[in-house]
Amino acid sequence: MSETEIVYLHGRRVWDSRGRPTVEVELMLSGGAVGRAIAPAGASTGAAEAHDLRDGGETFGGFDVARAVANVNGHIAAALLGHDAADQAALDATLIRLDGTEAKEKLGANATLAVSMAAAHATAGAAGVPLYRHLGGEEAGMLPLPQIQIFGGGAHAGRRMDIQDVLVTCPGARSFAEALDWTAEVYRAAGDLMQAAGKLHGVADEGGWWPAFDTNEQALEMTVRAIDKAGFEPGQEIALALDIAATGFHRNGRYALGLEGRELDSAGMIALLAGWIDRYPIVSVEDPLAEDDWDGFAAFTRAVGERVQVVGDDALVTHAGRIREAARRHAGNAVLIKPNQRGTLTETHEAWQVAKQLGYGGIVSARSGETEDTTIVHLAVGWGIGQIKVGAMARGERTAKWNEALRIEEAMGPRARFAGAAAIARRRG
Ligand code: 2PG
Ligand code: MG
């Protein structure tokens, strides 16, 4: 306790990858260890996510975080100074109690999460171990299988295509480093093909190519061509993963594919995606239906859940209770884990524990608004979450995470294990 008492806690406004303000927290412990962390922010958010507290008004488009920063330096600092940072559960319980609302509307989940993560960093520092080791102990040694974005769409690319992420994953790779090596070739090949086709329009929010396709399916075709051009076998070595983010184009109970000028009902959407799964080497589909279309989510899982991973993001929002509800309805077989959807590390960990107990797979995920903060990489390794997605192999806020995982893999040397293909969840028969 004497080394890990919080003696200094400070919040400040810093900037994220969309040029919007966000909350950074720095804290110091009695033994001199310092921890620092920054909250990320989503664009395609689930309705039940913890509250990202913004000031509103004119300044910075209403996205300023002066109130959240003031909460860190006011109420939170007053409650936590003198607190033992090493007792993460008690610290997070204090934050939850101090806020008092289900969605952390009072303090802001951006404020509470930055504090919660900074405390973990400081405690790891005080113990002289990397964060993943602090979180997972000697057991922690598995690098996650990455899902890496090739094309960005939806809310991350001005809705230029309807589906949000076309990603690749490398079930054939033998290490995290090898998965990145392979994906770098695919990313480059995709860029070259886009350039040659006159369809290259820069990069989207998460670094994937900003697409100028005429249909959503062209993004799948182009990704398979890029895998092939890069010299890999589509499906065996490198496969496709999709985040449909269907909540983003769900209007009045219909799925409006703006790019294709047509609308589908839930069954039509399921048939569309099942057809893609038949024709392309897809191993994972996230948010195939909108967050309130639980019946569709369950029907989709019944239809394809033994063949592909079906991931819940917007509907499950890293919430233990919602994950239990999904399991009860047999909706999905994997969950996205995003700390800022809950606002503390303890609740995020609880969501993952519940998912694991229920036989769900997990993918720890960055947000579309990010910074150089690499905490989520340590969560993936420390908690043994078998997969990670942080965007493309471009833009510093993305490469910060990929490069941190490379450092961890190298530091572990021969003890490093790679989650590989086995990490991709499937429904059991
Ligand atoms: C998602 C995330 C990350 P956002 O939908 O999975 O890609 O997007 O952070 O905008 O919610
Ligand atoms: Mg998503």
Coordinates of C-alpha atoms and ligand atoms in Angstrom, one line a residue:
M1 CA 0.0 0.0 0.0
S2 CA 2.7 2.5 0.9
E3 CA 4.2 2.4 -2.6
T4 CA 0.9 2.5 -4.5
E5 CA -1.1 5.2 -2.8
I6 CA -2.3 7.8 -5.3
V7 CA -0.6 11.1 -4.5
Y8 CA -1.3 13.0 -7.7
L9 CA -4.1 12.7 -10.2
H10 CA -4.5 15.1 -13.1
G11 CA -6.8 15.3 -16.1
R12 CA -6.0 17.3 -19.3
R13 CA -7.5 17.8 -22.7
V14 CA -5.5 16.2 -25.5
W15 CA -6.5 15.4 -29.2
D16 CA -7.6 12.2 -31.0
S17 CA -7.2 11.0 -34.5
R18 CA -10.3 12.9 -35.8
G19 CA -9.0 16.2 -34.4
R20 CA -11.4 16.1 -31.5
P21 CA -10.7 16.7 -27.9
T22 CA -10.4 13.7 -25.5
V23 CA -9.4 13.1 -21.9
E24 CA -5.9 12.1 -20.8
V25 CA -5.2 11.2 -17.1
E26 CA -1.9 11.1 -15.4
L27 CA -1.5 9.9 -11.9
M28 CA 1.5 9.4 -9.6
L29 CA 1.8 6.9 -6.7
S30 CA 3.6 7.3 -3.4
G31 CA 6.5 5.2 -4.6
G32 CA 7.0 7.5 -7.6
A33 CA 5.5 5.4 -10.3
V34 CA 3.5 7.3 -12.9
G35 CA 0.6 6.0 -15.1
R36 CA -1.0 7.7 -18.0
A37 CA -3.9 6.8 -20.3
I38 CA -6.2 8.4 -22.9
A39 CA -9.9 7.7 -23.6
P40 CA -10.8 6.8 -27.2
A41 CA -14.2 7.6 -28.9
G42 CA -16.5 5.8 -31.3
A43 CA -18.5 7.1 -34.3
S44 CA -20.8 4.1 -34.8
T45 CA -21.8 3.8 -31.2
G46 CA -24.3 1.4 -29.6
A47 CA -27.2 3.1 -27.9
A48 CA -26.5 1.4 -24.6
E49 CA -22.8 2.4 -24.4
A50 CA -21.5 4.2 -21.3
H51 CA -21.8 8.0 -21.8
D52 CA -19.0 9.9 -23.6
L53 CA -19.4 13.3 -21.9
R54 CA -19.1 16.2 -24.2
D55 CA -19.7 19.9 -23.6
G56 CA -22.0 20.6 -26.5
G57 CA -22.3 24.2 -27.8
E58 CA -20.2 25.7 -30.6
T59 CA -16.6 25.0 -29.6
F60 CA -15.0 22.1 -31.5
G61 CA -18.3 21.1 -32.9
G62 CA -19.7 20.5 -29.4
F63 CA -17.1 17.8 -28.8
D64 CA -15.1 19.6 -26.1
V65 CA -14.4 17.7 -22.9
A66 CA -13.9 20.5 -20.4
R67 CA -16.6 19.1 -18.1
A68 CA -15.1 15.6 -18.2
V69 CA -11.6 17.0 -17.5
A70 CA -13.1 19.1 -14.6
N71 CA -14.7 15.9 -13.2
V72 CA -11.3 14.2 -13.1
N73 CA -9.6 17.2 -11.4
G74 CA -12.5 17.8 -9.1
H75 CA -14.8 15.0 -7.8
I76 CA -12.6 12.1 -8.9
A77 CA -9.3 13.5 -7.6
A78 CA -11.0 14.4 -4.3
A79 CA -12.3 10.8 -4.0
L80 CA -9.2 9.0 -5.1
L81 CA -6.2 10.9 -3.6
G82 CA -4.8 8.6 -0.9
H83 CA -6.6 5.6 -2.5
D84 CA -4.6 2.4 -3.2
A85 CA -4.2 2.2 -7.0
A86 CA -3.2 -1.4 -6.8
D87 CA -6.8 -2.4 -5.7
Q88 CA -8.3 -1.9 -9.1
A89 CA -11.7 -3.3 -8.1
A90 CA -12.0 -1.0 -5.2
L91 CA -10.9 2.0 -7.2
D92 CA -13.3 1.2 -10.0
A93 CA -16.1 0.7 -7.5
T94 CA -15.4 4.1 -6.1
L95 CA -15.7 5.6 -9.6
I96 CA -19.0 3.7 -10.2
R97 CA -20.4 4.9 -6.8
L98 CA -19.3 8.4 -7.3
D99 CA -21.0 8.6 -10.7
G100 CA -24.1 6.8 -9.5
T101 CA -25.7 6.3 -13.0
E102 CA -25.9 3.2 -15.1
A103 CA -24.2 4.9 -18.1
K104 CA -21.8 7.1 -16.2
E105 CA -23.6 10.2 -17.4
K106 CA -22.5 12.3 -14.5
L107 CA -18.7 11.9 -14.6
G108 CA -18.5 10.7 -18.2
A109 CA -17.1 7.3 -19.1
N110 CA -14.3 9.1 -20.9
A111 CA -13.2 10.5 -17.5
T112 CA -13.7 7.3 -15.6
L113 CA -12.0 5.1 -18.1
A114 CA -8.9 7.2 -18.4
V115 CA -8.6 7.2 -14.6
S116 CA -9.1 3.5 -14.4
M117 CA -6.5 2.7 -17.1
A118 CA -4.0 5.2 -15.7
A119 CA -4.2 3.5 -12.3
A120 CA -3.5 0.1 -13.9
H121 CA -0.5 1.6 -15.7
A122 CA 0.9 3.2 -12.6
T123 CA 0.5 0.0 -10.5
A124 CA 2.3 -2.1 -13.2
G125 CA 5.0 0.6 -13.1
A126 CA 5.3 0.4 -9.4
A127 CA 5.7 -3.4 -9.6
G128 CA 8.3 -3.0 -12.4
V129 CA 6.4 -5.2 -14.8
P130 CA 4.7 -4.6 -18.2
L131 CA 0.9 -3.9 -17.9
Y132 CA 0.0 -7.3 -19.6
R133 CA 2.0 -9.1 -16.9
H134 CA 0.4 -7.0 -14.1
L135 CA -3.1 -8.0 -15.5
G136 CA -2.4 -11.6 -16.3
G137 CA 0.5 -12.7 -14.1
E138 CA 3.0 -15.3 -15.3
E139 CA 0.3 -17.0 -17.3
A140 CA -0.1 -14.1 -19.7
G141 CA 1.8 -15.0 -22.9
M142 CA -0.6 -15.3 -25.8
L143 CA -0.6 -12.8 -28.6
P144 CA -4.0 -12.2 -30.2
L145 CA -4.9 -13.0 -33.8
P146 CA -5.4 -9.6 -35.5
Q147 CA -8.3 -8.5 -37.7
I148 CA -6.8 -5.7 -39.9
Q149 CA -8.8 -3.3 -41.9
I150 CA -8.2 -3.0 -45.7
F151 CA -11.3 -0.9 -46.6
G152 CA -13.2 1.5 -44.4
G153 CA -16.8 2.5 -45.0
G154 CA -20.0 3.4 -43.2
A155 CA -19.6 6.2 -40.6
H156 CA -15.8 6.1 -41.0
A157 CA -15.8 7.0 -44.7
G158 CA -18.7 9.5 -45.2
R159 CA -21.0 6.5 -45.9
R160 CA -19.2 6.0 -49.2
M161 CA -20.1 2.3 -48.9
D162 CA -22.7 0.9 -46.5
I163 CA -20.7 -1.7 -44.7
Q164 CA -18.1 -0.3 -42.3
D165 CA -15.1 -2.6 -42.3
V166 CA -13.6 -5.1 -44.7
L167 CA -10.8 -6.7 -42.8
V168 CA -8.4 -9.6 -43.2
T169 CA -7.2 -12.0 -40.7
C170 CA -4.4 -14.5 -41.0
P171 CA -5.4 -18.0 -39.7
G172 CA -2.4 -19.4 -41.5
A173 CA 0.2 -17.2 -39.8
R174 CA 2.5 -18.6 -37.1
S175 CA 3.1 -15.5 -35.1
F176 CA 1.7 -12.0 -34.6
A177 CA 4.6 -10.5 -36.5
E178 CA 4.0 -12.9 -39.4
A179 CA 0.3 -11.9 -39.5
L180 CA 1.4 -8.2 -39.8
D181 CA 4.0 -9.0 -42.5
W182 CA 1.4 -10.8 -44.6
T183 CA -1.3 -8.1 -44.1
A184 CA 1.1 -5.3 -45.1
E185 CA 1.5 -7.0 -48.5
V186 CA -2.2 -7.3 -48.9
Y187 CA -2.8 -3.7 -47.8
R188 CA -0.3 -2.5 -50.4
A189 CA -1.6 -4.8 -53.1
A190 CA -5.2 -3.4 -52.4
G191 CA -3.9 0.1 -52.7
D192 CA -2.2 -0.7 -56.0
L193 CA -5.3 -2.3 -57.4
M194 CA -7.4 0.7 -56.4
Q195 CA -4.9 3.1 -58.0
A196 CA -5.0 1.1 -61.2
A197 CA -8.8 1.0 -61.2
G198 CA -8.9 4.8 -60.5
K199 CA -10.8 4.1 -57.3
L200 CA -8.2 5.3 -54.7
H201 CA -9.6 8.1 -52.6
G202 CA -7.2 8.3 -49.7
V203 CA -7.8 6.5 -46.3
A204 CA -10.8 6.3 -44.0
D205 CA -10.9 7.0 -40.2
E206 CA -9.2 3.8 -39.3
G207 CA -6.6 3.9 -42.1
G208 CA -8.3 1.5 -44.5
W209 CA -8.6 2.6 -48.1
W210 CA -11.5 5.0 -48.7
P211 CA -13.4 3.1 -51.3
A212 CA -15.1 4.3 -54.5
F213 CA -17.0 1.2 -55.2
D214 CA -20.4 0.8 -57.0
T215 CA -21.6 -2.0 -54.8
N216 CA -20.6 -3.2 -51.3
E217 CA -19.7 -6.6 -52.7
Q218 CA -17.0 -5.0 -54.9
A219 CA -15.0 -4.4 -51.6
L220 CA -15.0 -8.2 -51.0
E221 CA -14.0 -9.0 -54.5
M222 CA -11.2 -6.4 -54.4
T223 CA -9.9 -7.8 -51.1
V224 CA -9.7 -11.3 -52.4
R225 CA -7.9 -10.0 -55.5
A226 CA -5.5 -8.2 -53.2
I227 CA -4.8 -11.4 -51.2
D228 CA -4.1 -13.2 -54.4
K229 CA -1.9 -10.5 -55.9
A230 CA 0.1 -10.5 -52.7
G231 CA 0.8 -14.2 -53.3
F232 CA -1.4 -15.7 -50.6
E233 CA -4.1 -18.3 -50.7
P234 CA -7.5 -16.7 -49.9
G235 CA -9.2 -18.6 -47.1
Q236 CA -6.3 -20.9 -46.0
E237 CA -3.6 -18.4 -45.2
I238 CA -5.6 -15.1 -45.2
A239 CA -9.3 -14.8 -44.8
L240 CA -11.9 -12.0 -44.7
A241 CA -13.6 -10.5 -41.7
L242 CA -16.4 -8.0 -41.9
D243 CA -17.9 -5.4 -39.6
I244 CA -21.3 -4.7 -41.2
A245 CA -22.2 -2.1 -38.5
A246 CA -25.8 -2.6 -39.7
T247 CA -27.2 -0.2 -37.0
G248 CA -25.7 2.6 -39.1
F249 CA -28.1 2.0 -42.1
H250 CA -31.1 0.6 -40.3
R251 CA -34.1 2.9 -40.8
N252 CA -37.7 2.2 -39.7
G253 CA -37.1 -1.5 -39.5
R254 CA -35.4 -1.7 -43.0
Y255 CA -31.8 -1.9 -44.0
A256 CA -31.2 0.9 -46.5
L257 CA -28.2 0.1 -48.7
G258 CA -27.6 3.7 -50.0
L259 CA -24.7 2.7 -52.3
E260 CA -27.0 0.2 -54.1
G261 CA -30.2 2.2 -53.8
R262 CA -32.2 -0.6 -52.3
E263 CA -33.7 -1.6 -49.0
L264 CA -33.8 -5.0 -47.4
D265 CA -35.8 -6.4 -44.4
S266 CA -34.1 -8.5 -41.8
A267 CA -34.5 -11.8 -43.7
G268 CA -33.2 -10.1 -46.9
M269 CA -30.1 -8.9 -45.0
I270 CA -29.4 -12.3 -43.7
A271 CA -29.8 -13.8 -47.2
L272 CA -27.4 -11.2 -48.6
L273 CA -24.7 -11.9 -46.0
A274 CA -25.2 -15.7 -46.2
G275 CA -24.7 -15.4 -50.0
W276 CA -21.4 -13.5 -49.4
I277 CA -20.3 -16.2 -46.9
D278 CA -21.0 -18.9 -49.6
R279 CA -19.0 -17.0 -52.2
Y280 CA -16.1 -15.4 -50.3
P281 CA -13.6 -16.8 -47.7
I282 CA -15.3 -15.0 -44.8
V283 CA -14.5 -16.3 -41.3
S284 CA -16.1 -13.5 -39.1
V285 CA -19.1 -11.2 -39.4
E286 CA -19.7 -8.4 -36.8
D287 CA -23.0 -6.6 -36.3
P288 CA -24.7 -8.3 -39.3
L289 CA -28.1 -6.8 -38.1
A290 CA -29.0 -3.7 -36.2
E291 CA -28.6 -3.4 -32.4
D292 CA -32.3 -3.8 -31.7
D293 CA -32.9 -6.6 -34.2
W294 CA -32.2 -9.4 -31.7
D295 CA -34.4 -11.9 -33.6
G296 CA -32.4 -11.3 -36.8
F297 CA -29.1 -11.6 -34.9
A298 CA -30.3 -15.0 -33.5
A299 CA -31.6 -16.1 -36.9
F300 CA -28.3 -15.2 -38.6
T301 CA -26.4 -17.1 -35.9
R302 CA -28.6 -20.2 -36.6
A303 CA -28.0 -19.9 -40.3
V304 CA -24.2 -19.4 -40.4
G305 CA -22.9 -19.6 -36.8
E306 CA -21.3 -23.0 -37.2
R307 CA -19.4 -21.8 -40.2
V308 CA -18.3 -18.3 -39.2
Q309 CA -17.8 -16.2 -36.1
V310 CA -20.8 -14.0 -35.4
V311 CA -19.7 -11.0 -33.3
G312 CA -21.9 -8.6 -31.3
D313 CA -20.7 -5.0 -30.8
D314 CA -23.5 -2.4 -30.8
A315 CA -26.1 -4.6 -29.1
L316 CA -23.8 -6.0 -26.4
V317 CA -21.6 -2.9 -25.6
T318 CA -19.1 -4.8 -23.5
H319 CA -21.9 -5.3 -20.9
A320 CA -22.0 -8.5 -18.9
G321 CA -25.8 -8.5 -18.6
R322 CA -26.3 -7.9 -22.3
I323 CA -23.9 -10.7 -23.1
R324 CA -25.9 -13.0 -20.9
E325 CA -29.1 -12.0 -22.7
A326 CA -27.4 -12.7 -26.1
A327 CA -26.4 -16.2 -24.9
R328 CA -30.0 -16.8 -23.7
R329 CA -31.3 -15.9 -27.2
H330 CA -28.4 -17.8 -28.9
A331 CA -27.4 -14.6 -30.7
G332 CA -23.8 -14.5 -31.8
N333 CA -20.9 -16.6 -30.7
A334 CA -18.3 -13.8 -30.0
V335 CA -18.2 -10.4 -28.5
L336 CA -16.3 -7.2 -29.1
I337 CA -14.5 -5.9 -26.0
K338 CA -14.2 -2.1 -25.9
P339 CA -13.3 -0.6 -22.5
N340 CA -14.9 2.8 -23.2
Q341 CA -18.3 1.1 -23.8
R342 CA -18.3 0.5 -20.1
G343 CA -16.0 3.0 -18.5
T344 CA -13.9 1.0 -16.1
L345 CA -11.4 -1.9 -16.5
T346 CA -13.2 -3.9 -13.8
E347 CA -16.5 -3.9 -15.7
T348 CA -14.7 -4.6 -19.0
H349 CA -13.0 -7.6 -17.5
E350 CA -16.3 -8.8 -16.0
A351 CA -17.9 -8.7 -19.5
W352 CA -15.0 -10.7 -21.0
Q353 CA -15.2 -13.3 -18.1
V354 CA -18.9 -13.7 -18.6
A355 CA -18.5 -14.1 -22.4
K356 CA -15.8 -16.7 -21.9
Q357 CA -17.9 -18.7 -19.4
L358 CA -20.7 -18.7 -21.9
G359 CA -18.5 -20.1 -24.6
Y360 CA -18.2 -16.8 -26.6
G361 CA -15.1 -15.8 -28.3
G362 CA -13.7 -12.3 -27.8
I363 CA -12.1 -9.5 -29.9
V364 CA -10.6 -6.5 -28.1
S365 CA -11.2 -3.5 -30.2
A366 CA -10.0 0.1 -30.6
R367 CA -12.5 2.9 -31.5
S368 CA -12.6 4.9 -34.7
G369 CA -11.4 7.9 -32.7
E370 CA -8.0 6.9 -31.2
T371 CA -4.7 8.1 -29.9
E372 CA -1.2 6.7 -29.2
D373 CA -2.6 4.9 -26.1
T374 CA -1.8 1.2 -26.3
T375 CA -3.7 -0.1 -23.2
I376 CA -6.0 -2.4 -25.2
V377 CA -3.0 -4.4 -26.5
H378 CA -2.1 -5.2 -22.9
L379 CA -5.7 -6.1 -22.1
A380 CA -5.7 -8.6 -25.0
V381 CA -2.5 -10.3 -23.9
G382 CA -3.0 -9.9 -20.2
W383 CA -6.6 -11.3 -20.2
G384 CA -5.9 -13.8 -22.9
I385 CA -8.5 -12.4 -25.3
G386 CA -7.7 -14.3 -28.5
Q387 CA -8.3 -11.6 -31.1
I388 CA -7.7 -7.8 -31.6
K389 CA -8.8 -5.2 -34.2
V390 CA -7.5 -1.7 -34.2
G391 CA -8.0 -0.6 -37.8
A392 CA -5.5 -0.7 -40.7
M393 CA -1.8 -0.8 -41.0
A394 CA -1.7 3.0 -41.6
R395 CA -2.1 6.1 -39.3
G396 CA 0.0 6.4 -36.2
E397 CA -2.9 5.8 -33.7
R398 CA -3.3 2.3 -35.3
T399 CA 0.4 1.4 -35.8
A400 CA 0.9 2.4 -32.1
K401 CA -1.1 -0.7 -31.2
W402 CA 0.3 -3.1 -33.8
N403 CA 3.9 -2.0 -32.9
E404 CA 3.2 -2.5 -29.1
A405 CA 2.1 -6.0 -29.8
L406 CA 5.3 -6.7 -31.8
R407 CA 7.3 -5.4 -28.8
I408 CA 5.5 -7.7 -26.4
E409 CA 5.9 -10.7 -28.7
E410 CA 9.6 -10.0 -29.0
A411 CA 10.1 -9.4 -25.3
M412 CA 8.4 -12.8 -24.5
G413 CA 10.8 -14.6 -26.8
P414 CA 10.2 -18.3 -26.9
R415 CA 7.5 -18.1 -24.2
A416 CA 5.3 -16.2 -26.7
R417 CA 2.3 -18.1 -28.0
F418 CA 0.1 -16.9 -30.9
A419 CA -3.7 -17.4 -30.7
G420 CA -3.9 -18.1 -34.4
A421 CA -6.8 -19.8 -36.2
A422 CA -8.1 -21.4 -33.0
A423 CA -9.1 -18.0 -31.6
I424 CA -11.9 -17.6 -34.2
A425 CA -15.2 -18.6 -32.4
R426 CA -17.8 -20.9 -33.9
R427 CA -21.2 -22.1 -32.6
R428 CA -20.9 -25.6 -31.4
G429 CA -23.1 -27.9 -33.5
Ligands
2PG1 C1 -16.6 -0.7 -34.4 C2 -15.7 0.5 -34.1 C3 -14.3 0.2 -34.5 P1 -16.5 2.9 -33.7 O1 -17.7 -0.5 -34.9 O2 -16.3 -1.9 -34.2 O3 -14.2 -0.2 -35.8 O4 -16.1 1.7 -34.7 O5 -15.4 3.1 -32.8 O6 -16.8 4.0 -34.6 O7 -17.8 2.4 -33.0
MG2 MG -18.3 -2.7 -34.7

